[in-house]
mmCIF file with all atom_site columns, C-alpha atoms in Angstrom:
data_model
loop_
_atom_site.group_PDB
_atom_site.id
_atom_site.type_symbol
_atom_site.label_atom_id
_atom_site.label_alt_id
_atom_site.label_comp_id
_atom_site.label_asym_id
_atom_site.label_entity_id
_atom_site.label_seq_id
_atom_site.pdbx_PDB_ins_code
_atom_site.Cartn_x
_atom_site.Cartn_y
_atom_site.Cartn_z
_atom_site.occupancy
_atom_site.B_iso_or_equiv
_atom_site.pdbx_formal_charge
_atom_site.auth_seq_id
_atom_site.auth_comp_id
_atom_site.auth_asym_id
_atom_site.auth_atom_id
_atom_site.pdbx_PDB_model_num
ATOM 1   C CA . MET Y 1 1   ? -3.729  -12.272 26.997 1.00 0.00 ? 1   MET Y CA 1
ATOM 2   C CA . ASN Y 1 2   ? -6.448  -14.624 28.272 1.00 0.00 ? 2   ASN Y CA 1
ATOM 3   C CA . TRP Y 1 3   ? -9.436  -13.530 30.374 1.00 0.00 ? 3   TRP Y CA 1
ATOM 4   C CA . ALA Y 1 4   ? -7.965  -14.786 33.663 1.00 0.00 ? 4   ALA Y CA 1
ATOM 5   C CA . ASP Y 1 5   ? -4.888  -12.609 33.094 1.00 0.00 ? 5   ASP Y CA 1
ATOM 6   C CA . VAL Y 1 6   ? -7.033  -9.631  32.092 1.00 0.00 ? 6   VAL Y CA 1
ATOM 7   C CA . ILE Y 1 7   ? -9.163  -9.908  35.228 1.00 0.00 ? 7   ILE Y CA 1
ATOM 8   C CA . GLU Y 1 8   ? -6.110  -10.297 37.451 1.00 0.00 ? 8   GLU Y CA 1
ATOM 9   C CA . LYS Y 1 9   ? -4.622  -7.151  35.938 1.00 0.00 ? 9   LYS Y CA 1
ATOM 10  C CA . ILE Y 1 10  ? -7.725  -4.901  35.980 1.00 0.00 ? 10  ILE Y CA 1
ATOM 11  C CA . GLU Y 1 11  ? -9.514  -6.066  39.142 1.00 0.00 ? 11  GLU Y CA 1
ATOM 12  C CA . PRO Y 1 12  ? -7.594  -3.827  41.599 1.00 0.00 ? 12  PRO Y CA 1
ATOM 13  C CA . GLU Y 1 13  ? -8.289  -0.728  39.496 1.00 0.00 ? 13  GLU Y CA 1
ATOM 14  C CA . ILE Y 1 14  ? -11.963 -1.592  38.992 1.00 0.00 ? 14  ILE Y CA 1
ATOM 15  C CA . LYS Y 1 15  ? -12.342 -2.268  42.723 1.00 0.00 ? 15  LYS Y CA 1
ATOM 16  C CA . GLN Y 1 16  ? -10.936 1.205   43.416 1.00 0.00 ? 16  GLN Y CA 1
ATOM 17  C CA . ILE Y 1 17  ? -13.257 2.816   40.844 1.00 0.00 ? 17  ILE Y CA 1
ATOM 18  C CA . VAL Y 1 18  ? -16.280 1.135   42.442 1.00 0.00 ? 18  VAL Y CA 1
ATOM 19  C CA . GLU Y 1 19  ? -15.240 2.175   45.956 1.00 0.00 ? 19  GLU Y CA 1
ATOM 20  C CA . ASP Y 1 20  ? -14.442 5.745   44.863 1.00 0.00 ? 20  ASP Y CA 1
ATOM 21  C CA . ALA Y 1 21  ? -17.968 5.946   43.434 1.00 0.00 ? 21  ALA Y CA 1
ATOM 22  C CA . GLY Y 1 22  ? -19.372 5.049   46.875 1.00 0.00 ? 22  GLY Y CA 1
ATOM 23  C CA . TYR Y 1 23  ? -20.172 1.368   46.426 1.00 0.00 ? 23  TYR Y CA 1
ATOM 24  C CA . MET Y 1 24  ? -18.767 -1.906  47.687 1.00 0.00 ? 24  MET Y CA 1
ATOM 25  C CA . PHE Y 1 25  ? -16.951 -4.046  45.132 1.00 0.00 ? 25  PHE Y CA 1
ATOM 26  C CA . VAL Y 1 26  ? -18.187 -7.653  45.267 1.00 0.00 ? 26  VAL Y CA 1
ATOM 27  C CA . ASP Y 1 27  ? -16.831 -9.420  42.192 1.00 0.00 ? 27  ASP Y CA 1
ATOM 28  C CA . LEU Y 1 28  ? -15.448 -9.170  38.675 1.00 0.00 ? 28  LEU Y CA 1
ATOM 29  C CA . VAL Y 1 29  ? -16.209 -12.128 36.428 1.00 0.00 ? 29  VAL Y CA 1
ATOM 30  C CA . HIS Y 1 30  ? -16.009 -13.064 32.787 1.00 0.00 ? 30  HIS Y CA 1
ATOM 31  C CA . ARG Y 1 31  ? -18.490 -15.426 31.192 1.00 0.00 ? 31  ARG Y CA 1
ATOM 32  C CA . ARG Y 1 32  ? -19.495 -16.475 27.718 1.00 0.00 ? 32  ARG Y CA 1
ATOM 33  C CA . GLU Y 1 33  ? -23.061 -16.386 26.473 1.00 0.00 ? 33  GLU Y CA 1
ATOM 34  C CA . GLY Y 1 34  ? -23.165 -17.821 22.988 1.00 0.00 ? 34  GLY Y CA 1
ATOM 35  C CA . ARG Y 1 35  ? -20.567 -15.888 21.024 1.00 0.00 ? 35  ARG Y CA 1
ATOM 36  C CA . SER Y 1 36  ? -20.568 -12.929 23.403 1.00 0.00 ? 36  SER Y CA 1
ATOM 37  C CA . SER Y 1 37  ? -17.942 -12.266 26.057 1.00 0.00 ? 37  SER Y CA 1
ATOM 38  C CA . ILE Y 1 38  ? -19.443 -10.564 29.089 1.00 0.00 ? 38  ILE Y CA 1
ATOM 39  C CA . LEU Y 1 39  ? -17.384 -8.759  31.707 1.00 0.00 ? 39  LEU Y CA 1
ATOM 40  C CA . SER Y 1 40  ? -19.545 -8.409  34.800 1.00 0.00 ? 40  SER Y CA 1
ATOM 41  C CA . VAL Y 1 41  ? -18.815 -6.030  37.679 1.00 0.00 ? 41  VAL Y CA 1
ATOM 42  C CA . VAL Y 1 42  ? -20.862 -6.852  40.776 1.00 0.00 ? 42  VAL Y CA 1
ATOM 43  C CA . ILE Y 1 43  ? -21.454 -4.010  43.254 1.00 0.00 ? 43  ILE Y CA 1
ATOM 44  C CA . HIS Y 1 44  ? -23.322 -3.627  46.541 1.00 0.00 ? 44  HIS Y CA 1
ATOM 45  C CA . LYS Y 1 45  ? -24.863 -0.730  48.461 1.00 0.00 ? 45  LYS Y CA 1
ATOM 46  C CA . ASP Y 1 46  ? -27.251 -0.724  51.399 1.00 0.00 ? 46  ASP Y CA 1
ATOM 47  C CA . PRO Y 1 47  ? -30.152 -1.026  51.211 1.00 0.00 ? 47  PRO Y CA 1
ATOM 48  C CA . SER Y 1 48  ? -30.043 -1.865  47.487 1.00 0.00 ? 48  SER Y CA 1
ATOM 49  C CA . VAL Y 1 49  ? -28.421 -1.094  44.147 1.00 0.00 ? 49  VAL Y CA 1
ATOM 50  C CA . SER Y 1 50  ? -30.525 0.847   41.637 1.00 0.00 ? 50  SER Y CA 1
ATOM 51  C CA . LEU Y 1 51  ? -30.306 1.006   37.863 1.00 0.00 ? 51  LEU Y CA 1
ATOM 52  C CA . LYS Y 1 52  ? -28.854 4.523   38.228 1.00 0.00 ? 52  LYS Y CA 1
ATOM 53  C CA . ASP Y 1 53  ? -26.122 3.129   40.486 1.00 0.00 ? 53  ASP Y CA 1
ATOM 54  C CA . CYS Y 1 54  ? -25.227 0.522   37.861 1.00 0.00 ? 54  CYS Y CA 1
ATOM 55  C CA . GLU Y 1 55  ? -25.156 3.163   35.115 1.00 0.00 ? 55  GLU Y CA 1
ATOM 56  C CA . LYS Y 1 56  ? -22.897 5.437   37.182 1.00 0.00 ? 56  LYS Y CA 1
ATOM 57  C CA . VAL Y 1 57  ? -20.373 2.669   37.825 1.00 0.00 ? 57  VAL Y CA 1
ATOM 58  C CA . SER Y 1 58  ? -20.622 1.389   34.247 1.00 0.00 ? 58  SER Y CA 1
ATOM 59  C CA . ARG Y 1 59  ? -19.645 4.791   32.819 1.00 0.00 ? 59  ARG Y CA 1
ATOM 60  C CA . ARG Y 1 60  ? -16.622 5.053   35.103 1.00 0.00 ? 60  ARG Y CA 1
ATOM 61  C CA . VAL Y 1 61  ? -15.433 1.489   34.461 1.00 0.00 ? 61  VAL Y CA 1
ATOM 62  C CA . GLU Y 1 62  ? -15.961 1.948   30.721 1.00 0.00 ? 62  GLU Y CA 1
ATOM 63  C CA . LEU Y 1 63  ? -13.746 5.065   30.724 1.00 0.00 ? 63  LEU Y CA 1
ATOM 64  C CA . PHE Y 1 64  ? -11.018 3.142   32.531 1.00 0.00 ? 64  PHE Y CA 1
ATOM 65  C CA . LEU Y 1 65  ? -11.207 0.112   30.232 1.00 0.00 ? 65  LEU Y CA 1
ATOM 66  C CA . ASP Y 1 66  ? -11.122 2.325   27.138 1.00 0.00 ? 66  ASP Y CA 1
ATOM 67  C CA . SER Y 1 67  ? -8.048  4.130   28.461 1.00 0.00 ? 67  SER Y CA 1
ATOM 68  C CA . VAL Y 1 68  ? -6.019  0.976   29.178 1.00 0.00 ? 68  VAL Y CA 1
ATOM 69  C CA . ASP Y 1 69  ? -7.139  -0.924  26.066 1.00 0.00 ? 69  ASP Y CA 1
ATOM 70  C CA . ILE Y 1 70  ? -6.156  -4.263  27.590 1.00 0.00 ? 70  ILE Y CA 1
ATOM 71  C CA . ILE Y 1 71  ? -9.035  -6.454  26.439 1.00 0.00 ? 71  ILE Y CA 1
ATOM 72  C CA . PRO Y 1 72  ? -8.057  -8.022  23.106 1.00 0.00 ? 72  PRO Y CA 1
ATOM 73  C CA . GLN Y 1 73  ? -11.559 -8.744  21.847 1.00 0.00 ? 73  GLN Y CA 1
ATOM 74  C CA . ARG Y 1 74  ? -15.087 -7.375  21.801 1.00 0.00 ? 74  ARG Y CA 1
ATOM 75  C CA . TYR Y 1 75  ? -16.996 -7.696  25.049 1.00 0.00 ? 75  TYR Y CA 1
ATOM 76  C CA . ILE Y 1 76  ? -20.120 -6.493  26.792 1.00 0.00 ? 76  ILE Y CA 1
ATOM 77  C CA . LEU Y 1 77  ? -19.657 -4.624  30.076 1.00 0.00 ? 77  LEU Y CA 1
ATOM 78  C CA . GLU Y 1 78  ? -22.328 -5.380  32.662 1.00 0.00 ? 78  GLU Y CA 1
ATOM 79  C CA . VAL Y 1 79  ? -22.673 -3.837  36.125 1.00 0.00 ? 79  VAL Y CA 1
ATOM 80  C CA . THR Y 1 80  ? -25.064 -5.651  38.454 1.00 0.00 ? 80  THR Y CA 1
ATOM 81  C CA . SER Y 1 81  ? -26.049 -6.112  42.064 1.00 0.00 ? 81  SER Y CA 1
ATOM 82  C CA . PRO Y 1 82  ? -25.420 -9.434  43.809 1.00 0.00 ? 82  PRO Y CA 1
ATOM 83  C CA . GLY Y 1 83  ? -29.100 -10.350 43.514 1.00 0.00 ? 83  GLY Y CA 1
ATOM 84  C CA . LEU Y 1 84  ? -31.582 -11.473 46.128 1.00 0.00 ? 84  LEU Y CA 1
ATOM 85  C CA . ASP Y 1 85  ? -30.668 -15.169 46.181 1.00 0.00 ? 85  ASP Y CA 1
ATOM 86  C CA . ARG Y 1 86  ? -27.012 -14.843 45.398 1.00 0.00 ? 86  ARG Y CA 1
ATOM 87  C CA . LYS Y 1 87  ? -24.382 -17.506 46.025 1.00 0.00 ? 87  LYS Y CA 1
ATOM 88  C CA . ILE Y 1 88  ? -21.660 -16.224 48.341 1.00 0.00 ? 88  ILE Y CA 1
ATOM 89  C CA . ARG Y 1 89  ? -18.324 -16.773 46.605 1.00 0.00 ? 89  ARG Y CA 1
ATOM 90  C CA . ARG Y 1 90  ? -15.747 -14.935 48.683 1.00 0.00 ? 90  ARG Y CA 1
ATOM 91  C CA . ASP Y 1 91  ? -15.219 -14.855 52.430 1.00 0.00 ? 91  ASP Y CA 1
ATOM 92  C CA . PHE Y 1 92  ? -15.541 -11.053 52.701 1.00 0.00 ? 92  PHE Y CA 1
ATOM 93  C CA . GLU Y 1 93  ? -19.105 -11.292 51.357 1.00 0.00 ? 93  GLU Y CA 1
ATOM 94  C CA . TYR Y 1 94  ? -20.255 -12.755 54.685 1.00 0.00 ? 94  TYR Y CA 1
ATOM 95  C CA . ASP Y 1 95  ? -19.532 -9.348  56.214 1.00 0.00 ? 95  ASP Y CA 1
ATOM 96  C CA . ILE Y 1 96  ? -21.236 -7.527  53.337 1.00 0.00 ? 96  ILE Y CA 1
ATOM 97  C CA . PHE Y 1 97  ? -24.415 -9.485  53.954 1.00 0.00 ? 97  PHE Y CA 1
ATOM 98  C CA . LYS Y 1 98  ? -24.437 -9.355  57.773 1.00 0.00 ? 98  LYS Y CA 1
ATOM 99  C CA . GLY Y 1 99  ? -27.978 -9.645  59.030 1.00 0.00 ? 99  GLY Y CA 1
ATOM 100 C CA . ARG Y 1 100 ? -29.196 -11.583 55.990 1.00 0.00 ? 100 ARG Y CA 1
ATOM 101 C CA . ILE Y 1 101 ? -30.352 -15.187 56.167 1.00 0.00 ? 101 ILE Y CA 1
ATOM 102 C CA . ALA Y 1 102 ? -28.315 -17.717 54.199 1.00 0.00 ? 102 ALA Y CA 1
ATOM 103 C CA . ARG Y 1 103 ? -28.581 -21.424 53.443 1.00 0.00 ? 103 ARG Y CA 1
ATOM 104 C CA . ILE Y 1 104 ? -25.174 -22.825 54.336 1.00 0.00 ? 104 ILE Y CA 1
ATOM 105 C CA . THR Y 1 105 ? -23.917 -26.287 53.382 1.00 0.00 ? 105 THR Y CA 1
ATOM 106 C CA . PHE Y 1 106 ? -20.852 -27.427 55.318 1.00 0.00 ? 106 PHE Y CA 1
ATOM 107 C CA . ILE Y 1 107 ? -18.965 -30.457 56.610 1.00 0.00 ? 107 ILE Y CA 1
ATOM 108 C CA . ASP Y 1 108 ? -19.468 -30.904 60.369 1.00 0.00 ? 108 ASP Y CA 1
ATOM 109 C CA . ASP Y 1 109 ? -16.905 -32.185 62.902 1.00 0.00 ? 109 ASP Y CA 1
ATOM 110 C CA . GLU Y 1 110 ? -17.944 -35.781 62.190 1.00 0.00 ? 110 GLU Y CA 1
ATOM 111 C CA . GLY Y 1 111 ? -17.423 -35.398 58.438 1.00 0.00 ? 111 GLY Y CA 1
ATOM 112 C CA . LYS Y 1 112 ? -21.138 -35.289 57.620 1.00 0.00 ? 112 LYS Y CA 1
ATOM 113 C CA . VAL Y 1 113 ? -22.617 -32.831 55.136 1.00 0.00 ? 113 VAL Y CA 1
ATOM 114 C CA . ARG Y 1 114 ? -25.038 -30.483 56.894 1.00 0.00 ? 114 ARG Y CA 1
ATOM 115 C CA . THR Y 1 115 ? -27.253 -27.686 55.616 1.00 0.00 ? 115 THR Y CA 1
ATOM 116 C CA . THR Y 1 116 ? -28.711 -24.966 57.801 1.00 0.00 ? 116 THR Y CA 1
ATOM 117 C CA . GLU Y 1 117 ? -30.464 -21.642 57.365 1.00 0.00 ? 117 GLU Y CA 1
ATOM 118 C CA . ALA Y 1 118 ? -29.146 -18.975 59.715 1.00 0.00 ? 118 ALA Y CA 1
ATOM 119 C CA . THR Y 1 119 ? -28.556 -15.238 59.999 1.00 0.00 ? 119 THR Y CA 1
ATOM 120 C CA . LEU Y 1 120 ? -25.055 -14.116 59.024 1.00 0.00 ? 120 LEU Y CA 1
ATOM 121 C CA . VAL Y 1 121 ? -23.254 -12.363 61.890 1.00 0.00 ? 121 VAL Y CA 1
ATOM 122 C CA . GLY Y 1 122 ? -19.740 -12.093 60.422 1.00 0.00 ? 122 GLY Y CA 1
ATOM 123 C CA . ILE Y 1 123 ? -16.303 -13.668 60.311 1.00 0.00 ? 123 ILE Y CA 1
ATOM 124 C CA . GLN Y 1 124 ? -14.088 -14.127 63.374 1.00 0.00 ? 124 GLN Y CA 1
ATOM 125 C CA . ASP Y 1 125 ? -10.855 -16.125 63.499 1.00 0.00 ? 125 ASP Y CA 1
ATOM 126 C CA . GLU Y 1 126 ? -11.388 -17.955 60.184 1.00 0.00 ? 126 GLU Y CA 1
ATOM 127 C CA . GLU Y 1 127 ? -14.910 -18.978 61.210 1.00 0.00 ? 127 GLU Y CA 1
ATOM 128 C CA . LEU Y 1 128 ? -18.320 -17.835 60.035 1.00 0.00 ? 128 LEU Y CA 1
ATOM 129 C CA . VAL Y 1 129 ? -20.477 -16.762 62.959 1.00 0.00 ? 129 VAL Y CA 1
ATOM 130 C CA . VAL Y 1 130 ? -24.208 -17.287 62.435 1.00 0.00 ? 130 VAL Y CA 1
ATOM 131 C CA . GLU Y 1 131 ? -27.292 -16.877 64.606 1.00 0.00 ? 131 GLU Y CA 1
ATOM 132 C CA . LYS Y 1 132 ? -30.072 -19.439 64.676 1.00 0.00 ? 132 LYS Y CA 1
ATOM 133 C CA . ASP Y 1 133 ? -32.945 -19.684 67.136 1.00 0.00 ? 133 ASP Y CA 1
ATOM 134 C CA . GLY Y 1 134 ? -31.314 -17.109 69.428 1.00 0.00 ? 134 GLY Y CA 1
ATOM 135 C CA . SER Y 1 135 ? -27.952 -18.907 69.662 1.00 0.00 ? 135 SER Y CA 1
ATOM 136 C CA . LEU Y 1 136 ? -24.630 -18.152 67.983 1.00 0.00 ? 136 LEU Y CA 1
ATOM 137 C CA . TYR Y 1 137 ? -22.782 -20.881 66.082 1.00 0.00 ? 137 TYR Y CA 1
ATOM 138 C CA . ARG Y 1 138 ? -19.330 -20.949 64.495 1.00 0.00 ? 138 ARG Y CA 1
ATOM 139 C CA . ILE Y 1 139 ? -18.610 -22.744 61.224 1.00 0.00 ? 139 ILE Y CA 1
ATOM 140 C CA . PRO Y 1 140 ? -14.984 -23.000 60.025 1.00 0.00 ? 140 PRO Y CA 1
ATOM 141 C CA . LEU Y 1 141 ? -14.706 -21.222 56.662 1.00 0.00 ? 141 LEU Y CA 1
ATOM 142 C CA . SER Y 1 142 ? -12.703 -24.161 55.323 1.00 0.00 ? 142 SER Y CA 1
ATOM 143 C CA . SER Y 1 143 ? -15.655 -26.513 55.926 1.00 0.00 ? 143 SER Y CA 1
ATOM 144 C CA . ILE Y 1 144 ? -18.218 -24.421 54.020 1.00 0.00 ? 144 ILE Y CA 1
ATOM 145 C CA . LYS Y 1 145 ? -19.102 -25.976 50.666 1.00 0.00 ? 145 LYS Y CA 1
ATOM 146 C CA . LYS Y 1 146 ? -21.852 -23.577 49.600 1.00 0.00 ? 146 LYS Y CA 1
ATOM 147 C CA . ALA Y 1 147 ? -23.685 -20.547 50.960 1.00 0.00 ? 147 ALA Y CA 1
ATOM 148 C CA . VAL Y 1 148 ? -26.657 -18.897 49.275 1.00 0.00 ? 148 VAL Y CA 1
ATOM 149 C CA . LEU Y 1 149 ? -28.596 -15.848 50.425 1.00 0.00 ? 149 LEU Y CA 1
ATOM 150 C CA . ILE Y 1 150 ? -32.283 -16.456 51.069 1.00 0.00 ? 150 ILE Y CA 1
ATOM 151 C CA . PRO Y 1 151 ? -34.437 -13.762 49.411 1.00 0.00 ? 151 PRO Y CA 1
ATOM 152 C CA . GLN Y 1 152 ? -36.043 -11.331 51.845 1.00 0.00 ? 152 GLN Y CA 1
ATOM 153 C CA . ILE Y 1 153 ? -39.608 -10.553 50.915 1.00 0.00 ? 153 ILE Y CA 1
#
């Protein structure tokens, strides 16, 4: 079984484990670093995720993965927070990070690439609603090419 199949099979269960532990599931990704395979579970909690939070989720996910024995090779399990300047990968993350400022690159109505920094308000009717300079703007989700959170200091 390849990693894409493994992730497809275990993601629903890991999402449930994360949510049952009191956190929001953000992502499950596999990556290679040198010869190591790393399975990364990304979680979120307001106002922030602590090392203890990551350890708690890691223990629970580890128990699940050991019980199903689906991963055919050695791997490193990593539980992390999304990070301060995280790229937004999935539409539901716009709601997770409501109130945060993001740099959004999108294609406007004239077909031009635009980049703006605005506060995330949420998703309505397949559009991202953002606030900038006291006004609300709507960006079709299908036109967004990249969105990155701006670190709050």
